[in-house]
mmCIF file of C-alpha atoms in Angstrom:
data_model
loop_
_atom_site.group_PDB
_atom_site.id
_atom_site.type_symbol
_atom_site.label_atom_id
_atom_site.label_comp_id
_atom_site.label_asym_id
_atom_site.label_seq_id
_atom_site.Cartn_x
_atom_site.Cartn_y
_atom_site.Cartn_z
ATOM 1 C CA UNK A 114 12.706 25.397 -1.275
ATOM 2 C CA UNK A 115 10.602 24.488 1.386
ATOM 3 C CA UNK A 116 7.384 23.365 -0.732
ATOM 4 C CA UNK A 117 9.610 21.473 -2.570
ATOM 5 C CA UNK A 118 10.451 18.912 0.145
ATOM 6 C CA UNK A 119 6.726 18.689 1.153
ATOM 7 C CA UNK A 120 5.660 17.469 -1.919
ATOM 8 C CA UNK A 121 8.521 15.207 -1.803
ATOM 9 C CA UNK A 122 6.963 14.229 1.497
ATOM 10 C CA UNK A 123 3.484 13.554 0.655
ATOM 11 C CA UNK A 124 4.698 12.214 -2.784
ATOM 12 C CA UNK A 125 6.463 9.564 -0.514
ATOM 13 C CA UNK A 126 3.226 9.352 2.309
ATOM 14 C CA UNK A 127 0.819 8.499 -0.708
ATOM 15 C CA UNK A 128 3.315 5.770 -2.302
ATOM 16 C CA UNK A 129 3.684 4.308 1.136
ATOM 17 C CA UNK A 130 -0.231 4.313 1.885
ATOM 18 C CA UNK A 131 -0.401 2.562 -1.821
ATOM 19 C CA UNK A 132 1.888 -0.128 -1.008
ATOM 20 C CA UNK A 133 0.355 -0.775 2.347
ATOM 21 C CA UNK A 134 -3.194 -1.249 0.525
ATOM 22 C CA UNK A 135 -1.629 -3.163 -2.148
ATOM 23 C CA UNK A 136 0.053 -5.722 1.018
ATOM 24 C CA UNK A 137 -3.595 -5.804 2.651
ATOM 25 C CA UNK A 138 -5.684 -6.706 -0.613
ATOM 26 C CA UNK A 139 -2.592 -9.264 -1.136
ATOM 27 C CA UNK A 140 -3.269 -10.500 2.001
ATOM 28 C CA UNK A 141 -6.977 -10.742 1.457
ATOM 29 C CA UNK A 142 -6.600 -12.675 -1.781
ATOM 30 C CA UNK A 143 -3.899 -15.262 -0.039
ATOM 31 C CA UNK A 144 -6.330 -15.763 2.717
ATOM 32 C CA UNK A 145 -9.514 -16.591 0.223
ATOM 33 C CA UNK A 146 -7.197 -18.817 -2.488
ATOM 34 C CA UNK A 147 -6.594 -20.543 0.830
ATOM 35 C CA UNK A 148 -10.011 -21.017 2.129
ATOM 36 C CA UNK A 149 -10.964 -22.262 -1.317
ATOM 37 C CA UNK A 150 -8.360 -24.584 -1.116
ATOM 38 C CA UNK A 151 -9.321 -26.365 2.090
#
């Protein structure tokens, strides 16, 4: 039962570490379209 929950856990760890890269590169991509803007 155990190993179950752990790959629960990293299965939610990975999708969190995803979504954090996905917020960065957002934020990358607002920061250029802005700077191109200007």
């Amino acid at each position: 039962m155990h190993h179950v929950f752990k790959k629960i856990t990293d299965a939610g760890n990975k999708w969190r570490q995803d979504k954090e890269v996905e917020f960065r590169i957002n934020i990358v991509d607002f920061k250029r379209s802005g700077d191109e803007q200007a």
